[in-house]
Tab-separated table of C-alpha atoms in Angstrom:
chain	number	residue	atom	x	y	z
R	187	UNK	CA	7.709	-20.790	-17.932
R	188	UNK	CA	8.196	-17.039	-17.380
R	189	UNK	CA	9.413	-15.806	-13.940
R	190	UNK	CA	6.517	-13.620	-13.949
R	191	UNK	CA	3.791	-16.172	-14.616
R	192	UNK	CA	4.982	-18.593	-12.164
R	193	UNK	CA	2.540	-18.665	-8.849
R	194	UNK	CA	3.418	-17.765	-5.610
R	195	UNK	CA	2.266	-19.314	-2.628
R	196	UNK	CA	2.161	-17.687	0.864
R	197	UNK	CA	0.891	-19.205	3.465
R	198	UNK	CA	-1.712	-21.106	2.081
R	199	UNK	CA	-2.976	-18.735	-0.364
R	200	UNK	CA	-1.789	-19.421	-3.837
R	201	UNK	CA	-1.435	-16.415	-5.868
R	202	UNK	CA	-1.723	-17.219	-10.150
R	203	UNK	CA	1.283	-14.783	-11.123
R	204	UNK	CA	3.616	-12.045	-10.275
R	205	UNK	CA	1.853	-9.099	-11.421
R	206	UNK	CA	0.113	-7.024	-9.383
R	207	UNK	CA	-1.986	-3.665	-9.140
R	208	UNK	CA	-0.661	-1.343	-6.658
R	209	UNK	CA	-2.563	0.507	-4.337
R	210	UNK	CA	-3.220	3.559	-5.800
R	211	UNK	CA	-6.031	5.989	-4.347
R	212	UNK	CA	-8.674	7.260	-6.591
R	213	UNK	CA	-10.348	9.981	-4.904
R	214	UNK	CA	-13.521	8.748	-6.094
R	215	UNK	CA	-15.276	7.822	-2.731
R	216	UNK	CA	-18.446	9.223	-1.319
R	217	UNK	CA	-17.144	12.667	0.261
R	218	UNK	CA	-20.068	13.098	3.004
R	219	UNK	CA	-23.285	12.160	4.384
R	220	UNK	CA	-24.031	8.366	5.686
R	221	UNK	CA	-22.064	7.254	2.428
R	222	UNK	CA	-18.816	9.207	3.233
R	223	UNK	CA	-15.905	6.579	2.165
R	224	UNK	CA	-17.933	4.323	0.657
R	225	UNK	CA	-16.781	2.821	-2.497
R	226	UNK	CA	-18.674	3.652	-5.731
R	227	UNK	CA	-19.348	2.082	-9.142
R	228	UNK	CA	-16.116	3.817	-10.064
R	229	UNK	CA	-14.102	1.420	-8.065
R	230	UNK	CA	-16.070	-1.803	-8.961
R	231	UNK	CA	-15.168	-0.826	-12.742
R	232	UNK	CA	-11.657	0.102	-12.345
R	233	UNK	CA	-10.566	-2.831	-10.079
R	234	UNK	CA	-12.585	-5.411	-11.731
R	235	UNK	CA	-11.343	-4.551	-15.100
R	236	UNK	CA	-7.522	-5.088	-13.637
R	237	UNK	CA	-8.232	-8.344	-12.501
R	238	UNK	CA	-10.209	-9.274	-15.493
R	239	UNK	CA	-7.111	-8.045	-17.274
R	240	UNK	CA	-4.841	-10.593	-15.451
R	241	UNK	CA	-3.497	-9.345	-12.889
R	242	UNK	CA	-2.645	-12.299	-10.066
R	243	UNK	CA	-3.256	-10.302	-7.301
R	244	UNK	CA	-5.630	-7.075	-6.585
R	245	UNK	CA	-4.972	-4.325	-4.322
R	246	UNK	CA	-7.421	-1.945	-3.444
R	247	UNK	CA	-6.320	1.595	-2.415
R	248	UNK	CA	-4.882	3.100	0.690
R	249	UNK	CA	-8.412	2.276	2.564
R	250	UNK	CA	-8.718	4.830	5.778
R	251	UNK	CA	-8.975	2.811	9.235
R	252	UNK	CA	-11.360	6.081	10.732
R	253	UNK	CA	-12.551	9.136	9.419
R	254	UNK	CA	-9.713	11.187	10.722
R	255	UNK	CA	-6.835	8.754	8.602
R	256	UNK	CA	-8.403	9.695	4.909
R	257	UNK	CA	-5.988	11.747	2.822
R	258	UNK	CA	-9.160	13.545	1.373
R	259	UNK	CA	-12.963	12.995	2.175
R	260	UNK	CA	-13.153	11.380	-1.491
R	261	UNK	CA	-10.970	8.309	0.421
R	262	UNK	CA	-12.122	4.932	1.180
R	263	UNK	CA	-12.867	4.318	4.735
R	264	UNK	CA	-13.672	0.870	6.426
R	265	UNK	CA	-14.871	2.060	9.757
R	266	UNK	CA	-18.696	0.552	9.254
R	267	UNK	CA	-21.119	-1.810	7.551
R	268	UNK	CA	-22.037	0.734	4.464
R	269	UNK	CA	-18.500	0.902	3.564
R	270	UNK	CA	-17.501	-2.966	4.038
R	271	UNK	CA	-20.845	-3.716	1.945
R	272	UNK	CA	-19.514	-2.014	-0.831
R	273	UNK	CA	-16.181	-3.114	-0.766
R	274	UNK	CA	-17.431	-6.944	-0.466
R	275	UNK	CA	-18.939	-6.650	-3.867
R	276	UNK	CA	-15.609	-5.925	-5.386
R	277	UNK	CA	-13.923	-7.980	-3.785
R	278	UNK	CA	-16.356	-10.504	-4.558
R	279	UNK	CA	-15.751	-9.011	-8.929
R	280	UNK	CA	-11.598	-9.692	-8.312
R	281	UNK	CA	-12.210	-13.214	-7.010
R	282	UNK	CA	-14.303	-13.459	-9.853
R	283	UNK	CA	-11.681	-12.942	-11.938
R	284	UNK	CA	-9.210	-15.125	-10.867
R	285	UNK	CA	-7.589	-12.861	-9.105
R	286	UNK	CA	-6.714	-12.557	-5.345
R	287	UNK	CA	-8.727	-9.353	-3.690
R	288	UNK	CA	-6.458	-7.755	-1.497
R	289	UNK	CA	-6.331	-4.184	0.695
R	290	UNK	CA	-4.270	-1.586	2.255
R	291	UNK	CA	-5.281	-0.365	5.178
R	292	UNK	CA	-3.717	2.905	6.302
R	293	UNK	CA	-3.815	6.062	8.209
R	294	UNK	CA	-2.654	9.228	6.606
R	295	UNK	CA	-1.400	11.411	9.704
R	296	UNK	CA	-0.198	14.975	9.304
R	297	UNK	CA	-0.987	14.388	5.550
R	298	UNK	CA	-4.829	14.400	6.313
R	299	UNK	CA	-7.483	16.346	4.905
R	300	UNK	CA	-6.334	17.753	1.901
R	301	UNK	CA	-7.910	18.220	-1.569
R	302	UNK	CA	-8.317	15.774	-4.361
R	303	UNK	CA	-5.320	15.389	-6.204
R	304	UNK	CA	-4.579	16.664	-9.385
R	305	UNK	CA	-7.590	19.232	-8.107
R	306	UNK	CA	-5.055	21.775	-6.588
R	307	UNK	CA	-4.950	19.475	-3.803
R	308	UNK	CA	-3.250	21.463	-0.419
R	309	UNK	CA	-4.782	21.198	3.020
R	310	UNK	CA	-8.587	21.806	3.774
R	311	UNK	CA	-9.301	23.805	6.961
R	312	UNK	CA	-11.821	22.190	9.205
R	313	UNK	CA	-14.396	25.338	8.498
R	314	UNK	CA	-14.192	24.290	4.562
R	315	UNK	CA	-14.583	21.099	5.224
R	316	UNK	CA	-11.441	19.725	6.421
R	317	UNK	CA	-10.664	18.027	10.016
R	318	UNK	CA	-7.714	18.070	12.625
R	319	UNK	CA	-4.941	16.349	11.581
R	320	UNK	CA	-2.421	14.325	13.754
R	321	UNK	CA	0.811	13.280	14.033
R	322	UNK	CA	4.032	11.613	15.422
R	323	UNK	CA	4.964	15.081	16.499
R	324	UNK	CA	3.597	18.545	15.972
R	325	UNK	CA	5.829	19.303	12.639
R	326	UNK	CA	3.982	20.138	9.903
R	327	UNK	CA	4.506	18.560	6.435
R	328	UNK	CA	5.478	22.057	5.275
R	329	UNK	CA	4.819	26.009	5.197
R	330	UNK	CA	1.019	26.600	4.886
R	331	UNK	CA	-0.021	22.798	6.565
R	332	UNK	CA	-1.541	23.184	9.887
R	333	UNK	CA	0.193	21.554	12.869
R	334	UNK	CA	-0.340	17.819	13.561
R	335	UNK	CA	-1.656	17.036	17.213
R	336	UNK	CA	0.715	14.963	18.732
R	337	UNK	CA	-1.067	11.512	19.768
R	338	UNK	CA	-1.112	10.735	23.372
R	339	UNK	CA	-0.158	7.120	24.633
R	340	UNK	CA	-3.769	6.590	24.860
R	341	UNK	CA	-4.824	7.675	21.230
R	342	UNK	CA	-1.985	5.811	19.970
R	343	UNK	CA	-3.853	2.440	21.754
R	344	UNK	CA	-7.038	3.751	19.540
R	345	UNK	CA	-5.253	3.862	16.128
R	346	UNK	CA	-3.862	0.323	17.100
R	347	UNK	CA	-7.232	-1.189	17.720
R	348	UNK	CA	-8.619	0.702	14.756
R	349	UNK	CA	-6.412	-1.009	12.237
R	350	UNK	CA	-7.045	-4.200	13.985
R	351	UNK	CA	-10.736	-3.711	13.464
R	352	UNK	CA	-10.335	-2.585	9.820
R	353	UNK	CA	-8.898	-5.850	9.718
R	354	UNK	CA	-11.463	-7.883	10.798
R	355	UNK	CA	-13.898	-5.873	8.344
R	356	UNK	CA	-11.871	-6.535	5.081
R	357	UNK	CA	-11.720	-10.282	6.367
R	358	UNK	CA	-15.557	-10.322	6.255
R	359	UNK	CA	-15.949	-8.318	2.676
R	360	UNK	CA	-13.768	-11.151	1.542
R	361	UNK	CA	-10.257	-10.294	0.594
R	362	UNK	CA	-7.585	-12.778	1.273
R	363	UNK	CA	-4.469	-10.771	2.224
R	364	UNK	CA	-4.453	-7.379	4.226
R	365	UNK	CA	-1.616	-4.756	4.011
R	366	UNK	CA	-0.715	-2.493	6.199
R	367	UNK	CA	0.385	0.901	5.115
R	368	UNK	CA	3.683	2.134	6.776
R	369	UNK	CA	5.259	4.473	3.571
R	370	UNK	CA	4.848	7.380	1.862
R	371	UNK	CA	4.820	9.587	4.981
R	372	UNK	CA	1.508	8.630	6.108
R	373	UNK	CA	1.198	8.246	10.356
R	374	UNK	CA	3.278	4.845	10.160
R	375	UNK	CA	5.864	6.206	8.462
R	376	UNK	CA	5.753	9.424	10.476
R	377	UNK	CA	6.561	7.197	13.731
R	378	UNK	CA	9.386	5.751	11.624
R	379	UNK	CA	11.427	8.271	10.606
R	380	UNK	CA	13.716	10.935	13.279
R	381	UNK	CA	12.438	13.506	10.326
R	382	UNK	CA	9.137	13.656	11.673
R	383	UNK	CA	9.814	11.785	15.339
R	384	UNK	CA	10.762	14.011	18.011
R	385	UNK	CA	8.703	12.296	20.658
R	386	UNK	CA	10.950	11.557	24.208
R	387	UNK	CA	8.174	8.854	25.369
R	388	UNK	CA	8.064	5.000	24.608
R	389	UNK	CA	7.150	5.558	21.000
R	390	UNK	CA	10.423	8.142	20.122
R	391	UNK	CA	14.076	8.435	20.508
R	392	UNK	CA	16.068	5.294	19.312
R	393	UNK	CA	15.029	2.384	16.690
R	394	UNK	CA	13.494	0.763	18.853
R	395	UNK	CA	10.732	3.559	19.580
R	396	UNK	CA	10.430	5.104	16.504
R	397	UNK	CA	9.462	1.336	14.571
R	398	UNK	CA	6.641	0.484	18.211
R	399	UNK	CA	3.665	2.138	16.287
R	400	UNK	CA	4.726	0.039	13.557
R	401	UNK	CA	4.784	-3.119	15.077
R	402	UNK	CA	2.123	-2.892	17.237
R	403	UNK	CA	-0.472	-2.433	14.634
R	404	UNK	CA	1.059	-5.070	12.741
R	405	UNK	CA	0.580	-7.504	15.878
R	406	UNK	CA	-2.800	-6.243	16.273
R	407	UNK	CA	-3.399	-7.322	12.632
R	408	UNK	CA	-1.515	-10.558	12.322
R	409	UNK	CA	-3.475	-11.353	15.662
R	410	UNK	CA	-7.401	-10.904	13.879
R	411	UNK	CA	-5.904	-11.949	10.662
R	412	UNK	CA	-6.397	-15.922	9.800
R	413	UNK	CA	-2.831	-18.014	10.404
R	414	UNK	CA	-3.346	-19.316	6.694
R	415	UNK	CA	-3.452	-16.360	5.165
R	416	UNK	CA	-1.024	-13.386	4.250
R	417	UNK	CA	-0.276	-10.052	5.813
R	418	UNK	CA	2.191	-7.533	3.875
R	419	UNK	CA	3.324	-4.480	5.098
R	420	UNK	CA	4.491	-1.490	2.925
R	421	UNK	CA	7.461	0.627	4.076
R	422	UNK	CA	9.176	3.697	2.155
R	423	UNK	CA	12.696	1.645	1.980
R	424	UNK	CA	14.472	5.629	2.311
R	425	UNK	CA	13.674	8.791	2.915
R	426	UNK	CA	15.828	10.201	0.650
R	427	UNK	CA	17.771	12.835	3.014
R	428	UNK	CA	21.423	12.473	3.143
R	429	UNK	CA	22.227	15.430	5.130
R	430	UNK	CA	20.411	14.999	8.547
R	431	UNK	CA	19.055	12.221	10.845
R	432	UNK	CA	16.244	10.122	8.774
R	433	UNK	CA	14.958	6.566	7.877
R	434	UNK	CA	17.780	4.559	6.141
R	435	UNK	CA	17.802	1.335	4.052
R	436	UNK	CA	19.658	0.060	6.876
R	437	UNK	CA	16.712	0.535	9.265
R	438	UNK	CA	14.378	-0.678	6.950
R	439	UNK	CA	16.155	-4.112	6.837
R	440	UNK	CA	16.388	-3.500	10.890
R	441	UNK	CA	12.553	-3.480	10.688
R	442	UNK	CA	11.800	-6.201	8.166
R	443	UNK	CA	13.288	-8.945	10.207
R	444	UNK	CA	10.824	-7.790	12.984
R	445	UNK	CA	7.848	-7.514	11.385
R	446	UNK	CA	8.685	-10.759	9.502
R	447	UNK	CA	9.033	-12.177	13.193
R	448	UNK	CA	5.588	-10.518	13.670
R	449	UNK	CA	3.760	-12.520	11.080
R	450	UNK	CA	4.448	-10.308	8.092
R	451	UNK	CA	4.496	-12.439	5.051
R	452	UNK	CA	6.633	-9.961	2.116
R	453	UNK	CA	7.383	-6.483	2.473
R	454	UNK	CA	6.153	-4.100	-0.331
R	455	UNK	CA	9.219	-1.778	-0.850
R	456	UNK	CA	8.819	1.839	-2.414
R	457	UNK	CA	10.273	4.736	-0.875
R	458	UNK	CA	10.509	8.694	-0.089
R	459	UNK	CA	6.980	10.261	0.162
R	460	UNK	CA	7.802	11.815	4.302
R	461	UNK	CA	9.287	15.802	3.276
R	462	UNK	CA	8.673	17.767	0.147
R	463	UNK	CA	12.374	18.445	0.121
R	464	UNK	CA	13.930	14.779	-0.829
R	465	UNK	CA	16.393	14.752	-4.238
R	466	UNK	CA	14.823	11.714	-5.877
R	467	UNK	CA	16.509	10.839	-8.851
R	468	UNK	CA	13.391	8.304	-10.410
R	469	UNK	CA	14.135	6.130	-13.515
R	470	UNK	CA	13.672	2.697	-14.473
R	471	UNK	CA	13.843	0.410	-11.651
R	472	UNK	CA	15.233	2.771	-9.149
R	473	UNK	CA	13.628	1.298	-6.191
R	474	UNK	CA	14.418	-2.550	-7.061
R	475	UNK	CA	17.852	-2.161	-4.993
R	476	UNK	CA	16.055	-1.295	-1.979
R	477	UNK	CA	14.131	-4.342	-2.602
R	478	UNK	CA	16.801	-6.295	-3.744
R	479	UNK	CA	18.591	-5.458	-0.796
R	480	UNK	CA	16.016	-5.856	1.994
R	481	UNK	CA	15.475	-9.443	0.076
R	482	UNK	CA	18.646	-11.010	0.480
R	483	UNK	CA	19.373	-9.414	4.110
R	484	UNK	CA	16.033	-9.759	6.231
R	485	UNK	CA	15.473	-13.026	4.727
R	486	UNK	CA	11.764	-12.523	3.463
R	487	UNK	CA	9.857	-12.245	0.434
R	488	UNK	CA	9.289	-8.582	-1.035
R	489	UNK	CA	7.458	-6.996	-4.170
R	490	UNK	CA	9.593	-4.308	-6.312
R	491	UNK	CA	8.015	-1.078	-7.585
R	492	UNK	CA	8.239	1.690	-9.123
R	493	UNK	CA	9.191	2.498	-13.270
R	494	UNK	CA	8.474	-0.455	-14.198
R	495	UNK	CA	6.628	-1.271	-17.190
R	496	UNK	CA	8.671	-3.306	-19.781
R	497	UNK	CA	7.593	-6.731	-19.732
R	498	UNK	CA	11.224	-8.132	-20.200
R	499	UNK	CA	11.910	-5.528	-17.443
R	500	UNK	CA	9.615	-7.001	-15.028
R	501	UNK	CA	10.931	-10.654	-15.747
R	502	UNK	CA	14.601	-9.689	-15.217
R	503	UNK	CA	13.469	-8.318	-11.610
R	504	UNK	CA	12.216	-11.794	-10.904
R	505	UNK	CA	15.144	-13.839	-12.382
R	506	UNK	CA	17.618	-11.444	-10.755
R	507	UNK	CA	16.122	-12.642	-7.509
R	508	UNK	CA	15.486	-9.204	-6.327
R	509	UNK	CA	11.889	-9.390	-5.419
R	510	UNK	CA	9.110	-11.977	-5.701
R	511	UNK	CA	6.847	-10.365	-7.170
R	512	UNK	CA	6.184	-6.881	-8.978
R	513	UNK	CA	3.638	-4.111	-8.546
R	514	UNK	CA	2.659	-2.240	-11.362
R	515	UNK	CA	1.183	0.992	-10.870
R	516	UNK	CA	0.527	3.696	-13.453
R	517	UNK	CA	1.134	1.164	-16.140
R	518	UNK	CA	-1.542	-0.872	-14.997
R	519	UNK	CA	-3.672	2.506	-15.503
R	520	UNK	CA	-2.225	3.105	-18.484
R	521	UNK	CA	-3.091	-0.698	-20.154
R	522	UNK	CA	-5.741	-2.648	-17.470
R	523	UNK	CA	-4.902	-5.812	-20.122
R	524	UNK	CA	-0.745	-5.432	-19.689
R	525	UNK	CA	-0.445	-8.356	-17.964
R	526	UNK	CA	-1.847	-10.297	-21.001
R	527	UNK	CA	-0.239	-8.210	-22.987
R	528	UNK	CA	3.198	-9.042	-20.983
R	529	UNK	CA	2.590	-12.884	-21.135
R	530	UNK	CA	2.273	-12.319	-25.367
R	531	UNK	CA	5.330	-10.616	-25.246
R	532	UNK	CA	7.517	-13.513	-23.172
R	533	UNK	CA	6.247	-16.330	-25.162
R	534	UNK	CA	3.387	-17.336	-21.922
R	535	UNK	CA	-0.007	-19.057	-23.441
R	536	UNK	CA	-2.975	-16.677	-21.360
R	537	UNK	CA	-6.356	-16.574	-22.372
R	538	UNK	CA	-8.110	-13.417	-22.524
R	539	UNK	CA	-11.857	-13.184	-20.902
R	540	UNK	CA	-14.184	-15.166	-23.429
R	541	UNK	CA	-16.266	-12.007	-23.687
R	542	UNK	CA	-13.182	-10.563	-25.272
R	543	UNK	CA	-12.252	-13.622	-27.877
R	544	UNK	CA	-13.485	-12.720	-30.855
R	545	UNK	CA	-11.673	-9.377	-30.936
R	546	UNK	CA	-8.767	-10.920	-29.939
R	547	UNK	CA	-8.458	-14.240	-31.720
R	548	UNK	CA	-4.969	-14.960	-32.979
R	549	UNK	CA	-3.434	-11.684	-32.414
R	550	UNK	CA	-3.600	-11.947	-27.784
């Protein structure tokens, strides 16, 4: 049996393989009006063909806990019942498939209200369209990006019991594991990191401060979340600065053993994604260390990402024991069938949906 094709069980849930679709956002939701980040037909088609392409485990996008946390206004929100609606029925598709629906919940900070990507993107005033952004601190993301408010004590209470409450919506559309979003620079990771942290209250200064946001909302979630199913959390592993005060690997392993104390169930490790100014050097498998590392010192299962898309790659990840799992992002754009493709390739017997046989046949 392949490493990758083995299940994984946490908690209760049972998961059929190793392979799974990163969140990746779309830009593709309603953008205003009553159906403003509401998922389309877009979204039932693209994540239903992933699981029907057999992937074990389903994430939708970065999904925006209130209007003000959307990247763009073409983000997913799940704030009311329009927007839950529409994500039940793909949930509903994944399950479907025999895959396990799953979401990210997330709020995007001083990153907010910007343009679609790959559409010029850049921040959106609020008189074209755009909205107030907010933030850790008041230091903007970079020349030419407004100034984030700085959340109050009490606002930060709001955000808590907003992901909370995004929780208990994605529990009732049907998805079996929630993930909160604390990477890629987004208001989590803003909290995290001294980069973007300059707050003297309870939720600055020391480790201890900076990583409260962070493990508040993840209380709030484990706490409406069932006790038999999963909660991950996603963390940028490194910010990628080596000359000044930022988030390390070292806290990240810091922060894992807490949140795993919390209730989190794996930690989904990328990195970078806080400052425009971070030397990434990205090739094959460059974040595996991170998770490699955060593995074997916190104690807790973690998913690798990032360059990965060999199928011999992907099993060596697993055998290595440096993650349990895999997330597969542009590749999984790329080829919505690599998973079948990958079990072909290491010698794994999968069936392809029936509709699919006859083209198939011998050759899956």
């Amino acid at each position: 049996m392949s490493a990758l094709f083995e299940p994984i069980t946490l908690r209760s849930l049972t998961i059929p393989n190793r392979i799974w679709l990163s969140p990746m956002c779309m830009y593709s939701a309603a953008a205003e009006g009553p159906e403003t980040g509401v998922a389309t037909d877009f979204h039932l088609a693209h994540l239903g063909s992933r699981a029907a392409g057999g992937a074990g485990l389903v994430m939708v996008e970065a999904t925006a806990v209130r209007p003000d946390g959307r990247i763009s206004a073409w983000d997913l929100g799940l704030w009311n019942d329009r927007q839950q609606d529409a994500l039940a029925r793909i949930a509903a598709l994944i399950g479907q498939h025999g895959a396990v629906p799953a979401i990210q919940l997330a709020h995007a900070g001083r990153k907010a209200s910007t343009g679609k990507a790959g559409s010029g993107g850049g921040p959106v005033a609020v008189e074209d369209g755009g909205w107030p952004v907010v933030g850790a601190s008041p230091i903007p993301l970079q020349d030419g990006y407004p100034t984030p408010l700085e959340l109050t004590e009490a606002q930060i209470a709001d955000v808590v019991e907003d992901f909370a409450a995004a929780a208990r919506r994605a529990l009732a559309a049907g998805f079996q594991v929630v993930e909160v979003h604390g990477a890629h620079g987004y208001l989590i990771h803003q909290f995290l990191s001294p980069l973007t942290n300059h707050r003297t209250d309870g939720y600055g200064g020391d480790f201890a401060g900076r990583t409260r946001l962070a493990r508040e909302i993840t209380a709030a979630v484990r706490a409406v979340w069932p006790a038999d199913l999963p909660v991950l959390f996603r963390v940028s592993a490194t910010d990628w600065i080596a000359d000044e005060p930022s988030w390390t690997v070292e806290e990240s392993v810091l922060l894992a053993k807490e949140l795993h104390a919390l209730g989190v169930d794996l930690l989904d490790v990328s990195s970078g994604g806080l400052v425009p100014h971070a030397t990434i050097v990205a090739e094959p498998g460059y974040q595996v260390p991170f998770a490699a590392r955060i593995r074997r010192e916190a104690g807790l299962p973690v998913n690798a990402v990032g360059m990965i898309t060999e199928p011999a790659q992907a099993e060596q990840v697993l055998t290595d024991g440096d993650a349990d799992a895999v997330m597969l992002g542009r590749e999984l754009l790329r080829d919505p069938y690599w998973p079948l493709h990958a079990a072909k390739a290491l010698g794994v017997q999968r069936n392809w949906p029936a509709q699919y046989g006859f083209a198939v046949g011998s050759r899956g």
